XYZ file of N, CA and C in Angstrom:
837
model
N -29.423 2.984 131.909
C -29.432 3.811 130.708
C -30.773 4.481 130.531
N -31.836 3.714 130.878
C -33.172 4.281 130.756
C -33.336 5.507 131.627
N -32.879 5.356 132.905
C -32.983 6.486 133.827
C -32.147 7.666 133.348
N -31.017 7.372 132.762
C -30.174 8.460 132.242
C -30.858 9.179 131.108
N -31.528 8.429 130.260
C -32.233 9.061 129.141
C -33.376 9.913 129.628
N -34.111 9.374 130.655
C -35.217 10.166 131.221
C -34.701 11.459 131.839
N -33.600 11.335 132.579
C -33.015 12.531 133.216
C -32.602 13.556 132.172
N -32.059 13.042 131.091
C -31.638 13.959 130.020
C -32.837 14.670 129.427
N -33.930 13.906 129.278
C -35.135 14.527 128.714
C -35.717 15.559 129.663
N -35.722 15.192 130.977
C -36.286 16.113 131.962
C -35.466 17.395 132.083
N -34.176 17.315 131.733
C -33.315 18.494 131.881
C -33.536 19.495 130.760
N -34.226 19.100 129.695
C -34.501 20.010 128.580
C -35.889 20.595 128.777
N -36.048 21.891 128.947
C -37.351 22.491 129.222
C -38.279 22.365 128.033
N -39.588 22.373 128.352
C -40.622 22.317 127.331
C -41.213 23.690 127.125
N -41.631 23.959 125.924
C -42.320 25.214 125.616
C -43.518 24.866 124.771
N -44.379 25.792 124.505
C -45.569 25.564 123.707
C -45.493 26.390 122.439
N -45.862 25.725 121.332
C -45.892 26.431 120.055
C -47.099 27.341 120.015
N -47.250 28.105 118.910
C -48.363 29.029 118.792
C -49.704 28.294 118.801
N -49.688 26.968 118.366
C -50.932 26.209 118.354
C -51.191 25.476 119.654
N -50.325 25.681 120.672
C -50.538 25.089 121.985
C -49.874 23.764 122.193
N -49.276 23.167 121.142
C -48.608 21.887 121.305
C -47.256 22.081 121.969
N -46.850 21.071 122.733
C -45.584 21.154 123.462
C -44.421 21.031 122.501
N -43.369 21.836 122.743
C -42.154 21.776 121.961
C -40.965 21.734 122.901
N -39.921 21.059 122.458
C -38.696 20.982 123.255
C -37.746 22.079 122.832
N -37.326 22.904 123.800
C -36.383 23.977 123.504
C -34.979 23.415 123.415
N -34.234 23.848 122.439
C -32.847 23.461 122.323
C -32.019 24.259 123.330
N -30.896 23.726 123.724
C -30.082 24.408 124.751
C -29.772 25.855 124.401
N -29.497 26.173 123.123
C -29.133 27.552 122.792
C -30.308 28.501 122.937
N -31.533 27.923 122.917
C -32.719 28.760 123.050
C -32.990 29.157 124.490
N -32.319 28.559 125.424
C -32.526 28.887 126.835
C -31.515 29.882 127.349
N -30.568 30.273 126.490
C -29.528 31.198 126.923
C -30.079 32.625 126.971
N -29.551 33.484 127.842
C -29.989 34.895 127.898
C -29.780 35.562 126.541
N -30.747 36.368 126.164
C -30.657 37.063 124.880
C -29.786 38.300 125.007
N -28.934 38.520 124.058
C -28.090 39.713 124.011
C -28.383 40.455 122.727
N -28.357 41.783 122.745
C -28.671 42.553 121.533
C -27.638 42.311 120.458
N -28.065 42.333 119.205
C -27.110 42.207 118.104
C -26.074 43.315 118.167
N -24.929 43.045 117.570
C -23.829 44.012 117.632
C -24.165 45.315 116.937
N -25.114 45.289 115.960
C -25.416 46.505 115.204
C -26.487 47.375 115.835
N -27.009 46.988 117.008
C -27.998 47.807 117.709
C -27.259 48.811 118.592
N -27.443 50.128 118.369
C -26.693 51.122 119.161
C -27.138 51.147 120.601
N -26.208 51.251 121.485
C -26.504 51.364 122.908
C -26.630 52.834 123.286
N -27.330 53.101 124.388
C -27.479 54.476 124.857
C -26.112 55.053 125.187
N -25.831 56.261 124.714
C -24.514 56.844 124.972
C -24.299 57.117 126.450
N -23.124 56.920 126.895
C -22.801 57.189 128.297
C -22.803 58.695 128.543
N -23.220 59.060 129.735
C -23.254 60.477 130.089
C -21.828 60.975 130.277
N -21.463 62.023 129.561
C -20.116 62.565 129.683
C -20.013 63.375 130.977
N -18.857 63.354 131.611
C -18.681 64.152 132.833
C -18.991 65.628 132.604
N -18.671 66.149 131.416
C -18.912 67.562 131.152
C -20.405 67.855 131.094
N -21.192 66.912 130.562
C -22.641 67.097 130.533
C -23.218 67.059 131.947
N -22.684 66.142 132.747
C -23.136 66.044 134.125
C -22.791 67.315 134.896
N -21.635 67.884 134.623
C -21.243 69.136 135.278
C -22.195 70.264 134.904
N -22.591 70.305 133.628
C -23.533 71.339 133.194
C -24.873 71.170 133.911
N -25.358 69.919 133.990
C -26.629 69.674 134.664
C -26.552 70.044 136.133
N -25.452 69.664 136.757
C -25.271 69.988 138.178
C -25.251 71.498 138.392
N -24.559 72.204 137.509
C -24.494 73.655 137.629
C -25.845 74.309 137.442
N -26.606 73.855 136.454
C -27.927 74.425 136.192
C -28.870 74.170 137.361
N -28.821 72.965 137.925
C -29.666 72.639 139.070
C -29.298 73.478 140.288
N -28.009 73.682 140.485
C -27.559 74.482 141.624
C -28.041 75.924 141.498
N -27.990 76.466 140.308
C -28.460 77.836 140.102
C -29.955 77.948 140.368
N -30.712 76.944 139.914
C -32.155 76.972 140.168
C -32.457 76.882 141.661
N -31.565 76.214 142.399
C -31.754 76.072 143.843
C -31.204 77.271 144.612
N -30.676 78.255 143.894
C -30.140 79.435 144.550
C -28.715 79.287 145.045
N -28.054 78.197 144.662
C -26.666 77.955 145.076
C -25.736 78.496 143.985
N -25.599 79.808 143.961
C -24.881 80.474 142.870
C -23.423 80.039 142.762
N -22.717 80.029 143.879
C -21.291 79.681 143.847
C -21.072 78.268 143.316
N -21.867 77.319 143.804
C -21.747 75.939 143.358
C -22.092 75.824 141.871
N -23.130 76.541 141.473
C -23.553 76.495 140.081
C -22.500 77.042 139.135
N -21.922 78.179 139.495
C -20.907 78.793 138.636
C -19.649 77.922 138.572
N -19.319 77.276 139.692
C -18.144 76.408 139.711
C -18.327 75.224 138.755
N -19.512 74.603 138.788
C -19.778 73.451 137.918
C -19.859 73.885 136.454
N -20.515 75.004 136.217
C -20.612 75.504 134.850
C -19.235 75.909 134.323
N -18.414 76.444 135.215
C -17.076 76.849 134.815
C -16.252 75.669 134.330
N -16.422 74.521 135.013
C -15.704 73.322 134.578
C -16.187 72.893 133.190
N -17.521 72.854 133.015
C -18.073 72.442 131.724
C -17.647 73.408 130.618
N -17.658 74.681 130.938
C -17.269 75.695 129.947
C -15.805 75.538 129.550
N -14.961 75.214 130.519
C -13.528 75.058 130.221
C -13.263 73.858 129.322
N -14.232 72.928 129.279
C -14.118 71.755 128.414
C -14.798 71.974 127.058
N -15.224 73.225 126.820
C -15.818 73.558 125.527
C -17.310 73.354 125.430
N -18.003 73.193 126.543
C -19.453 72.996 126.531
C -20.130 74.326 126.186
N -20.731 74.399 125.003
C -21.277 75.664 124.507
C -22.401 76.207 125.377
N -23.276 75.329 125.859
C -24.399 75.790 126.681
C -23.902 76.376 127.998
N -22.874 75.759 128.565
C -22.309 76.278 129.814
C -21.658 77.632 129.569
N -20.967 77.763 128.455
C -20.338 79.042 128.115
C -21.391 80.132 127.937
N -22.474 79.784 127.256
C -23.540 80.776 127.041
C -24.177 81.175 128.371
N -24.464 80.184 129.210
C -25.100 80.466 130.495
C -24.229 81.379 131.345
N -22.941 81.110 131.391
C -22.041 81.966 132.163
C -21.948 83.353 131.536
N -21.943 83.402 130.215
C -21.921 84.699 129.542
C -23.116 85.548 129.927
N -24.280 84.935 129.964
C -25.493 85.674 130.328
C -25.472 86.079 131.808
N -24.977 85.197 132.659
C -24.911 85.508 134.090
C -24.056 86.750 134.327
N -22.884 86.794 133.688
C -21.993 87.936 133.895
C -22.476 89.180 133.150
N -23.125 89.005 132.022
C -23.638 90.157 131.276
C -24.793 90.827 132.013
N -25.629 90.013 132.678
C -26.804 90.536 133.374
C -26.548 90.816 134.852
N -25.395 90.374 135.358
C -25.144 90.513 136.787
C -26.132 89.695 137.586
N -26.437 88.493 137.108
C -27.442 87.626 137.720
C -26.841 86.820 138.865
N -26.925 87.359 140.071
C -26.377 86.682 141.247
C -24.912 86.932 141.461
N -24.289 87.636 140.528
C -22.872 87.979 140.643
C -22.696 89.439 140.231
N -21.502 89.948 140.479
C -21.214 91.302 140.021
C -21.099 91.287 138.500
N -21.741 92.248 137.871
C -21.696 92.298 136.410
C -20.245 92.428 135.936
N -19.913 91.627 134.935
C -18.552 91.623 134.400
C -18.632 91.442 132.890
N -18.668 92.560 132.164
C -18.814 92.507 130.714
C -17.616 91.870 130.033
N -16.438 92.004 130.632
C -15.241 91.407 130.048
C -15.351 89.887 130.041
N -15.795 89.302 131.163
C -15.970 87.853 131.221
C -17.069 87.401 130.270
N -18.163 88.157 130.236
C -19.269 87.803 129.345
C -18.809 87.820 127.893
N -18.063 88.845 127.526
C -17.558 88.965 126.155
C -16.661 87.781 125.810
N -15.864 87.371 126.760
C -14.943 86.255 126.527
C -15.703 84.957 126.276
N -16.741 84.701 127.078
C -17.526 83.476 126.895
C -18.273 83.498 125.563
N -18.883 84.627 125.237
C -19.613 84.720 123.969
C -18.661 84.578 122.772
N -17.458 85.108 122.910
C -16.473 85.010 121.827
C -16.056 83.556 121.588
N -15.902 82.793 122.664
C -15.534 81.385 122.524
C -16.612 80.627 121.763
N -17.853 80.934 122.051
C -18.959 80.269 121.346
C -18.928 80.629 119.867
N -18.790 81.915 119.569
C -18.793 82.371 118.186
C -17.631 81.790 117.396
N -16.478 81.694 118.025
C -15.288 81.188 117.340
C -15.356 79.686 117.065
N -16.073 78.967 117.914
C -16.101 77.503 117.802
C -17.347 76.963 117.109
N -18.466 77.688 117.239
C -19.748 77.132 116.775
C -20.432 77.975 115.691
N -19.677 78.804 115.024
C -20.277 79.675 114.000
C -20.939 78.890 112.882
N -20.474 77.683 112.623
C -21.021 76.897 111.522
C -21.919 75.757 112.001
N -22.412 75.850 113.235
C -23.374 74.860 113.714
C -24.602 74.867 112.813
N -25.244 73.718 112.685
C -26.403 73.618 111.798
C -27.550 74.478 112.326
N -28.115 75.375 111.507
C -29.223 76.229 111.952
C -30.463 75.394 112.277
N -31.264 75.891 113.180
C -32.510 75.220 113.519
C -32.426 74.265 114.682
N -31.229 73.976 115.168
C -31.087 73.096 116.325
C -31.242 73.911 117.610
N -31.426 73.195 118.715
C -31.581 73.885 120.002
C -30.337 74.690 120.339
N -29.164 74.104 120.098
C -27.931 74.804 120.435
C -27.706 76.023 119.555
N -28.139 75.957 118.292
C -27.891 77.062 117.373
C -28.564 78.352 117.836
N -29.648 78.235 118.583
C -30.318 79.434 119.094
C -29.422 80.179 120.072
N -28.699 79.425 120.863
C -27.801 80.053 121.835
C -26.546 80.594 121.155
N -26.118 79.924 120.109
C -24.979 80.434 119.343
C -25.350 81.765 118.699
N -26.544 81.825 118.119
C -27.007 83.070 117.506
C -27.108 84.183 118.541
N -27.581 83.838 119.726
C -27.690 84.829 120.792
C -26.328 85.351 121.203
N -25.315 84.478 121.148
C -23.957 84.910 121.475
C -23.476 85.951 120.466
N -23.790 85.741 119.183
C -23.429 86.722 118.162
C -24.148 88.055 118.407
N -25.409 87.988 118.796
C -26.164 89.209 119.086
C -25.538 89.946 120.267
N -25.151 89.201 121.294
C -24.513 89.812 122.465
C -23.203 90.482 122.073
N -22.413 89.821 121.230
C -21.151 90.406 120.778
C -21.406 91.675 119.969
N -22.422 91.641 119.120
C -22.756 92.829 118.348
C -23.115 94.000 119.240
N -23.880 93.722 120.286
C -24.272 94.780 121.222
C -23.055 95.339 121.955
N -22.096 94.480 122.286
C -20.888 94.948 122.958
C -20.037 95.812 122.018
N -19.957 95.424 120.759
C -19.160 96.211 119.819
C -19.777 97.587 119.571
N -21.063 97.711 119.789
C -21.698 99.016 119.603
C -21.251 100.026 120.652
N -20.925 99.536 121.842
C -20.569 100.447 122.939
C -19.112 100.306 123.379
N -18.512 99.135 123.112
C -17.147 98.889 123.537
C -17.062 98.462 124.999
N -15.941 97.843 125.351
C -15.678 97.454 126.744
C -14.251 97.881 127.066
N -14.059 99.092 127.538
C -12.710 99.600 127.815
C -11.893 98.699 128.730
N -12.532 98.113 129.744
C -11.800 97.281 130.704
C -11.253 96.011 130.067
N -11.856 95.604 128.946
C -11.400 94.389 128.264
C -10.636 94.700 126.991
N -10.407 95.975 126.742
C -9.689 96.365 125.538
C -10.497 96.208 124.266
N -11.821 96.140 124.424
C -12.706 96.020 123.264
C -13.159 97.422 122.852
N -12.697 97.860 121.690
C -13.036 99.200 121.222
C -14.405 99.225 120.555
N -15.018 100.374 120.639
C -16.304 100.538 119.964
C -16.089 100.404 118.460
N -16.884 99.535 117.830
C -16.716 99.264 116.410
C -18.089 98.944 115.816
N -18.766 99.968 115.313
C -20.119 99.797 114.789
C -20.140 98.901 113.553
N -19.091 98.973 112.754
C -19.018 98.125 111.569
C -18.920 96.651 111.961
N -18.120 96.376 112.980
C -17.993 95.013 113.475
C -19.317 94.542 114.073
N -20.012 95.445 114.744
C -21.312 95.109 115.316
C -22.284 94.707 114.215
N -22.269 95.472 113.124
C -23.158 95.144 112.007
C -22.821 93.761 111.443
N -21.539 93.429 111.395
C -21.127 92.108 110.912
C -21.672 90.997 111.812
N -21.604 91.215 113.122
C -22.102 90.216 114.065
C -23.597 89.991 113.879
N -24.359 91.089 113.822
C -25.803 90.977 113.636
C -26.144 90.360 112.291
N -25.388 90.754 111.261
C -25.653 90.258 109.915
C -25.472 88.748 109.828
N -24.438 88.232 110.484
C -24.181 86.798 110.416
C -25.308 86.022 111.103
N -25.672 86.446 112.312
C -26.730 85.744 113.043
C -28.081 85.894 112.351
N -28.300 87.040 111.708
C -29.570 87.288 111.030
C -29.715 86.449 109.775
N -28.635 86.321 109.018
C -28.701 85.618 107.740
C -28.475 84.115 107.883
N -27.431 83.708 108.617
C -27.111 82.286 108.709
C -28.066 81.545 109.647
N -28.311 82.115 110.818
C -29.169 81.458 111.789
C -30.625 81.912 111.708
N -30.904 82.997 110.997
C -32.270 83.495 110.898
C -32.804 83.993 112.229
N -31.925 84.506 113.068
C -32.309 84.939 114.412
C -33.092 86.250 114.368
N -34.271 86.269 114.991
C -35.148 87.432 114.934
C -34.548 88.652 115.634
N -33.889 88.444 116.775
C -33.280 89.570 117.480
C -32.162 90.187 116.646
N -31.373 89.328 115.996
C -30.303 89.826 115.134
C -30.873 90.593 113.954
N -31.965 90.098 113.397
C -32.610 90.784 112.271
C -33.141 92.147 112.691
N -33.671 92.226 113.899
C -34.136 93.521 114.420
C -32.974 94.498 114.569
N -31.901 94.062 115.206
C -30.756 94.950 115.419
C -30.134 95.380 114.094
N -30.039 94.442 113.159
C -29.457 94.770 111.860
C -30.338 95.774 111.121
N -31.641 95.543 111.152
C -32.557 96.484 110.512
C -32.469 97.873 111.115
N -32.328 97.932 112.404
C -32.220 99.223 113.074
C -30.934 99.948 112.690
N -29.826 99.200 112.578
C -28.562 99.822 112.174
C -28.660 100.379 110.756
N -29.302 99.627 109.868
C -29.496 100.123 108.503
C -30.361 101.382 108.500
N -31.375 101.382 109.339
C -32.294 102.521 109.374
C -31.621 103.768 109.938
N -30.733 103.573 110.896
C -30.075 104.705 111.539
C -28.736 105.042 110.889
N -28.289 104.220 109.938
C -27.021 104.476 109.270
C -25.829 104.289 110.188
N -25.913 103.325 111.093
C -24.827 103.046 112.039
C -24.018 101.860 111.524
N -22.701 102.030 111.461
C -21.836 100.955 111.011
C -21.776 100.798 109.510
N -22.383 101.712 108.795
C -22.406 101.649 107.338
C -23.434 102.618 106.789
N -23.614 102.660 105.472
C -24.554 103.592 104.863
C -25.986 103.343 105.330
N -26.761 104.421 105.396
C -28.172 104.288 105.741
C -28.919 103.703 104.550
N -29.818 102.757 104.828
C -30.566 102.096 103.767
C -31.936 101.710 104.314
N -32.897 102.574 104.150
C -34.228 102.341 104.714
C -34.913 101.135 104.088
N -34.698 100.936 102.806
C -35.336 99.807 102.129
C -34.803 98.474 102.665
N -33.491 98.383 102.810
C -32.906 97.168 103.367
C -33.303 96.992 104.828
N -33.402 98.094 105.538
C -33.855 98.034 106.929
C -35.247 97.432 106.997
N -36.109 97.865 106.086
C -37.472 97.353 106.058
C -37.520 95.849 105.833
N -36.629 95.345 104.997
C -36.600 93.904 104.732
C -36.277 93.116 105.998
N -35.223 93.553 106.696
C -34.826 92.828 107.900
C -35.863 92.982 109.009
N -36.420 94.170 109.150
C -37.432 94.389 110.181
C -38.689 93.575 109.902
N -39.012 93.405 108.630
C -40.182 92.598 108.268
C -39.973 91.137 108.647
N -38.779 90.605 108.364
C -38.480 89.214 108.723
C -38.612 88.999 110.231
N -38.064 89.926 110.996
C -38.130 89.799 112.455
C -39.560 89.980 112.958
N -40.290 90.912 112.371
C -41.667 91.188 112.792
C -42.567 89.986 112.573
N -42.381 89.302 111.466
C -43.197 88.129 111.163
C -42.944 86.989 112.141
N -41.808 87.048 112.839
C -41.494 86.041 113.859
C -41.944 86.493 115.245
N -42.583 87.662 115.329
C -43.109 88.131 116.598
C -42.173 88.993 117.415
N -41.071 89.451 116.834
C -40.135 90.311 117.559
C -40.770 91.707 117.673
N -41.254 92.050 118.861
C -42.086 93.245 118.989
C -41.316 94.552 118.785
N -40.036 94.580 119.114
C -39.258 95.799 118.883
C -39.116 96.060 117.382
N -38.945 94.983 116.624
C -38.889 95.111 115.170
C -40.248 95.561 114.630
N -41.314 95.057 115.225
C -42.654 95.463 114.811
C -42.854 96.963 115.022
N -42.324 97.473 116.124
C -42.447 98.907 116.404
C -41.671 99.731 115.379
N -40.431 99.317 115.091
C -39.606 100.052 114.131
C -40.184 99.964 112.719
N -40.666 98.786 112.348
C -41.271 98.611 111.027
C -42.553 99.423 110.923
N -43.335 99.408 111.997
C -44.574 100.167 112.003
C -44.338 101.651 111.790
N -43.357 102.197 112.480
C -43.040 103.617 112.309
C -42.529 103.895 110.901
N -41.689 102.984 110.382
C -41.138 103.157 109.037
C -42.254 103.196 107.995
N -43.196 102.281 108.099
C -44.287 102.227 107.132
C -45.269 103.374 107.336
N -45.507 103.745 108.581
C -46.474 104.811 108.849
C -45.973 106.155 108.322
N -44.682 106.401 108.470
C -44.110 107.667 108.024
C -43.646 107.604 106.567
N -43.203 106.421 106.146
C -42.607 106.317 104.821
C -41.171 106.810 104.850
N -40.376 106.406 103.870
C -38.968 106.796 103.828
C -38.465 106.609 102.412
N -37.205 106.902 102.202
C -36.618 106.760 100.883
C -36.653 105.293 100.441
N -37.356 105.032 99.364
C -37.501 103.668 98.877
C -38.571 102.872 99.586
N -39.239 103.489 100.561
C -40.301 102.815 101.317
C -41.547 103.684 101.266
N -42.515 103.361 100.416
C -43.724 104.166 100.321
C -44.543 104.125 101.613
N -45.214 105.210 101.911
C -46.009 105.287 103.137
C -47.200 104.330 103.072
N -47.377 103.570 104.158
C -48.511 102.664 104.298
C -49.053 102.840 105.715
N -49.869 103.884 105.866
C -50.321 104.278 107.193
C -51.034 103.186 107.971
N -52.002 102.536 107.353
C -52.781 101.511 108.057
C -51.914 100.306 108.418
N -51.073 99.895 107.477
C -50.200 98.749 107.734
C -49.212 99.069 108.856
N -48.683 100.292 108.829
C -47.755 100.689 109.878
C -48.422 100.724 111.240
N -49.659 101.231 111.278
C -50.383 101.303 112.547
C -50.674 99.907 113.088
N -50.925 98.967 112.191
C -51.157 97.587 112.630
C -49.931 97.033 113.363
N -48.732 97.202 112.752
C -47.514 96.702 113.387
C -47.262 97.396 114.716
N -47.525 98.691 114.775
C -47.319 99.436 116.017
C -48.276 98.965 117.111
N -49.486 98.593 116.717
C -50.460 98.091 117.691
C -50.010 96.750 118.260
N -49.523 95.866 117.391
C -48.989 94.586 117.860
C -47.831 94.798 118.826
N -46.953 95.716 118.476
C -45.782 95.990 119.314
C -46.200 96.564 120.661
N -47.155 97.470 120.647
C -47.603 98.094 121.905
C -48.156 97.047 122.867
N -48.907 96.087 122.358
C -49.490 95.063 123.224
C -48.438 94.173 123.870
N -47.268 94.066 123.241
C -46.196 93.224 123.790
C -45.214 94.017 124.644
N -45.323 95.319 124.643
C -44.382 96.173 125.382
C -44.835 96.311 126.832
N -44.314 95.455 127.691
C -44.757 95.434 129.088
C -43.656 95.826 130.069
N -42.408 95.902 129.603
C -41.308 96.246 130.503
C -41.155 97.763 130.610
N -40.590 98.250 131.697
C -40.382 99.700 131.833
C -39.547 100.275 130.689
N -38.565 99.503 130.202
C -37.703 100.006 129.133
C -38.373 99.995 127.763
N -39.621 99.526 127.704
C -40.334 99.479 126.424
C -41.245 100.692 126.203
N -41.061 101.725 127.006
C -41.934 102.901 126.888
C -41.839 103.563 125.519
N -40.697 103.445 124.873
C -40.529 104.061 123.556
C -41.467 103.437 122.530
N -41.763 102.151 122.715
C -42.693 101.473 121.804
C -44.095 102.048 121.975
N -44.499 102.202 123.219
C -45.821 102.770 123.513
C -45.925 104.188 122.968
N -44.849 104.956 123.116
C -44.846 106.339 122.633
C -44.993 106.400 121.115
N -44.317 105.498 120.395
C -44.430 105.471 118.938
C -45.859 105.157 118.512
N -46.488 104.232 119.207
C -47.868 103.874 118.860
C -48.820 105.036 119.113
N -48.676 105.674 120.268
C -49.567 106.778 120.605
C -49.440 107.921 119.602
N -48.215 108.194 119.183
C -47.972 109.266 118.219
C -48.607 108.939 116.865
N -48.429 107.714 116.416
C -48.990 107.319 115.128
C -50.514 107.266 115.182
N -51.043 106.753 116.265
C -52.505 106.651 116.396
C -53.150 108.031 116.369
N -52.495 108.996 117.012
C -53.027 110.361 117.036
C -53.002 110.997 115.651
N -52.006 110.631 114.833
C -51.869 111.222 113.498
C -52.647 110.463 112.426
N -53.098 109.253 112.730
C -53.780 108.432 111.733
C -55.178 108.961 111.446
N -55.627 108.781 110.226
C -56.989 109.172 109.842
C -57.959 108.080 110.310
N -59.238 108.404 110.418
C -60.222 107.383 110.789
C -60.185 106.172 109.860
N -59.981 106.419 108.569
C -59.916 105.317 107.611
C -58.703 104.429 107.885
N -57.564 105.025 108.216
C -56.362 104.249 108.509
C -56.534 103.418 109.780
N -57.210 103.994 110.758
C -57.444 103.252 111.999
C -58.342 102.043 111.741
N -59.360 102.245 110.907
C -60.289 101.160 110.598
C -59.589 100.039 109.820
N -58.781 100.427 108.837
C -58.058 99.423 108.047
C -57.012 98.703 108.902
N -56.390 99.450 109.798
C -55.386 98.832 110.672
C -56.029 97.755 111.537
N -57.250 97.993 111.987
C -57.963 97.008 112.794
C -58.261 95.749 111.983
N -58.643 95.935 110.730
C -58.915 94.787 109.852
C -57.631 93.990 109.599
N -56.544 94.708 109.343
C -55.258 94.037 109.145
C -54.865 93.251 110.391
N -55.104 93.845 111.551
C -54.740 93.215 112.811
C -55.541 91.934 113.031
N -56.840 91.975 112.730
C -57.689 90.795 112.895
C -57.223 89.664 111.981
N -56.863 90.020 110.752
C -56.365 89.011 109.805
C -55.051 88.416 110.294
N -54.174 89.270 110.792
C -52.881 88.808 111.297
C -53.062 87.828 112.450
N -53.942 88.175 113.391
C -54.142 87.336 114.568
C -54.733 85.987 114.176
N -55.628 85.973 113.217
C -56.194 84.698 112.755
C -55.139 83.827 112.108
N -54.288 84.464 111.307
C -53.219 83.716 110.619
C -52.189 83.202 111.621
N -51.867 84.021 112.617
C -50.833 83.645 113.597
C -51.270 82.457 114.448
N -52.578 82.258 114.620
C -53.078 81.166 115.462
C -53.077 79.830 114.745
N -52.880 79.837 113.430
C -52.902 78.583 112.675
C -51.618 77.781 112.895
């Protein structure tokens, strides 16, 4: 019996308390620890997410066919990012033949399903971009897809993305439509509001349009030569693409017409803006 008792004691492991004294662990204390039931586990990777990742990696590696095939699967399962990526690929003709009908279809699926996504999230930026793309298509139409030119519908697309998502590109396009009277009545004052919102976010095309509006003045918009020249200067510095020559031309025209006092004040405004933007 003595040996049995010793064996029983030896079978129970010893541990040390915080003060260094030996303690005997109870059998339940030697069992593997398992997380409580209320601790959330990492979510399993969905096949559709894996397909999107595989497609994106394939495209980066130059494997266009493989990438489009994987993205196509994810898109067919309702993956918004895959739908947006394919929409952009076909809209830009990026590695494939340009197909505006396919691009329009992908962007439409996003708009129809994710219009009420919470603003400010990573995905919402792509949803807003889909609305902007649809607005641009409605401005010109897509005969091959049976999409008729509809400037009013285009304004609706830009308006939704500009107001609900606060998208700077949408605000620029909407402001421009108001300024040019496309898709509805011309409203220079309302155009100025939208262009200002986009300009403050760094949208350089909006800065160019706002700069010209303020430099020249318009109905309901008093002339502010120095302020307008400041916006045009910011826009000119960001206009680096060949298609941005119109921005450079607007700046050169305004600079030539500006008075020495307006040029000096515009420089002061610009310095203040740059200091504020760096904060």
